[in-house]
Every structure is written in C-alpha cells, then in structure tokens.
Amino acid sequence: MVDLHTHILPGVDDGAVSPADSLAMARVAYADGVDTMVATPHFRTGARLNDRQSVIERTEVLQECLAREQVELRVVPGGEVPLLPDLLTHLREGRLPTLGNNCTWVLLEMPFGALPARLPDLLAGLGAAGLRTLVAHPERCAAFQRDPCL
C-alpha cells in the first residue's frame, strides 16, 4: 500500500516534530501494511525554504535513519503545494516538488474558501508542463463541499 500524503519529515511543518516521531510514524504505517510513503510537507519559499531539493535531501536522511533502525518502509519525496501566484515559475525553475519526485504528479493544497479565479490557468499550465494534479483535503475546501464535481 502507498500513502500519498504524509507529514513524516521531522521538524519541517505541522507533522513529525522529531526524528523519533518520524520513526514512530513509519513503524505504525509499516505495521498497518504501508510499504511506501510519500513525504509531502507544505511547499514553502523564502526564509522557510521547503522546496523540491530540500525535501529530497530530508527524505534521504530519513530513509537512512529507517534503514539503520531496520524499518523496511520506503519514503519518497513529494510536497503539498498551495496555489501560489508564481506556481508556474517554481515549476519552470525546478523548485516545485512532485509526488515521488517523478515530475508527473503534483499534490495541490486548495484554499479553505473560494477557489481562485486563476485556477483554470494554473491547472492548464501544469498540464502543459506534463503534470497531473491531485487535490489534498478537498473536504476542507468550501467550493468542493458545495460542488464535489468541480
């Protein structure tokens, strides 16, 4: 089983606080039948940089820890990407994390309220770049609650 959306990387966002937390999460997931997890911390820029390369590096460190502790869970990099105005720029510059770092799927974090008017253009731009999108937590988005078929 693959878990596509986790906050398992320690000290990065609102998920695992410490490496011990990450290890505990990994052990529980593996015991529950998960063999692969995608680490999907919230994508950030600026002073709290949390871009594609930093997620790759943090995932490698966690994977080494799991190997030392003999936890057979595979963790791959990803990200939970908000609808930033400069999203396509981040994509072109290689900073946008994709699920499994495969440059095919991106996990989008929708706003809690209304969807931005520019959403069709963003989705079209991602599609033109060869990316497919998944929506993280659609149940939190009021627009999806009103119309799940958006």
GROMACS .gro file of C-alpha atoms in nm, residues 45-128:
model
   84
   45THR     CA    1   0.962   2.955  -0.029
   46GLY     CA    2   1.156   3.244   0.117
   47ALA     CA    3   1.316   3.231   0.460
   48ARG     CA    4   1.149   2.897   0.547
   49LEU     CA    5   1.262   2.727   0.227
   50ASN     CA    6   1.092   2.394   0.178
   51ASP     CA    7   1.138   2.333  -0.191
   52ARG     CA    8   1.196   2.024  -0.405
   53GLN     CA    9   1.568   1.991  -0.332
   54SER     CA   10   1.537   2.037   0.045
   55VAL     CA   11   1.259   1.775   0.058
   56ILE     CA   12   1.472   1.532  -0.144
   57GLU     CA   13   1.763   1.581   0.097
   58ARG     CA   14   1.547   1.548   0.410
   59THR     CA   15   1.381   1.236   0.268
   60GLU     CA   16   1.722   1.076   0.206
   61VAL     CA   17   1.824   1.145   0.566
   62LEU     CA   18   1.501   0.992   0.695
   63GLN     CA   19   1.541   0.689   0.468
   64GLU     CA   20   1.893   0.632   0.606
   65CYS     CA   21   1.753   0.650   0.961
   66LEU     CA   22   1.483   0.396   0.876
   67ALA     CA   23   1.744   0.162   0.726
   68ARG     CA   24   1.959   0.188   1.042
   69GLU     CA   25   1.655   0.108   1.253
   70GLN     CA   26   1.558  -0.178   1.018
   71VAL     CA   27   1.221  -0.030   0.927
   72GLU     CA   28   1.151  -0.154   0.576
   73LEU     CA   29   0.925   0.137   0.481
   74ARG     CA   30   1.027   0.324   0.166
   75VAL     CA   31   0.985   0.702   0.189
   76VAL     CA   32   0.995   0.912  -0.127
   77PRO     CA   33   0.990   1.292  -0.165
   78GLY     CA   34   0.689   1.500  -0.254
   79GLY     CA   35   0.514   1.812  -0.139
   80GLU     CA   36   0.179   1.969  -0.064
   81VAL     CA   37   0.172   2.270  -0.293
   82PRO     CA   38  -0.051   2.573  -0.230
   83LEU     CA   39  -0.197   2.772  -0.519
   84LEU     CA   40   0.077   3.035  -0.523
   85PRO     CA   41   0.064   3.317  -0.779
   86ASP     CA   42   0.412   3.217  -0.900
   87LEU     CA   43   0.347   2.843  -0.903
   88LEU     CA   44   0.442   2.801  -1.269
   89THR     CA   45   0.766   2.993  -1.212
   90HIS     CA   46   0.859   2.750  -0.935
   91LEU     CA   47   0.781   2.466  -1.174
   92ARG     CA   48   0.999   2.608  -1.453
   93GLU     CA   49   1.286   2.667  -1.208
   94GLY     CA   50   1.271   2.309  -1.077
   95ARG     CA   51   1.170   2.404  -0.721
   96LEU     CA   52   0.823   2.251  -0.730
   97PRO     CA   53   0.808   1.913  -0.552
   98THR     CA   54   0.625   1.632  -0.728
   99LEU     CA   55   0.500   1.306  -0.580
  100GLY     CA   56   0.783   1.055  -0.570
  101ASN     CA   57   1.000   1.319  -0.739
  102ASN     CA   58   0.876   1.171  -1.068
  103CYS     CA   59   0.781   1.502  -1.233
  104THR     CA   60   0.438   1.362  -1.322
  105TRP     CA   61   0.204   1.427  -1.028
  106VAL     CA   62   0.167   1.731  -0.804
  107LEU     CA   63  -0.040   1.740  -0.485
  108LEU     CA   64  -0.228   2.071  -0.468
  109GLU     CA   65  -0.345   2.229  -0.146
  110MET     CA   66  -0.666   2.418  -0.212
  111PRO     CA   67  -0.775   2.720  -0.010
  112PHE     CA   68  -1.040   2.664   0.257
  113GLY     CA   69  -1.277   2.917   0.100
  114ALA     CA   70  -1.336   3.014  -0.260
  115LEU     CA   71  -1.123   2.883  -0.542
  116PRO     CA   72  -0.910   3.148  -0.711
  117ALA     CA   73  -1.026   3.275  -1.050
  118ARG     CA   74  -0.683   3.187  -1.191
  119LEU     CA   75  -0.723   2.816  -1.105
  120PRO     CA   76  -0.808   2.705  -1.462
  121ASP     CA   77  -0.497   2.883  -1.593
  122LEU     CA   78  -0.277   2.727  -1.324
  123LEU     CA   79  -0.411   2.380  -1.396
  124ALA     CA   80  -0.368   2.433  -1.769
  125GLY     CA   81  -0.009   2.548  -1.714
  126LEU     CA   82   0.068   2.245  -1.500
  127GLY     CA   83  -0.092   2.021  -1.762
  128ALA     CA   84   0.105   2.185  -2.043
   0.00000   0.00000   0.00000
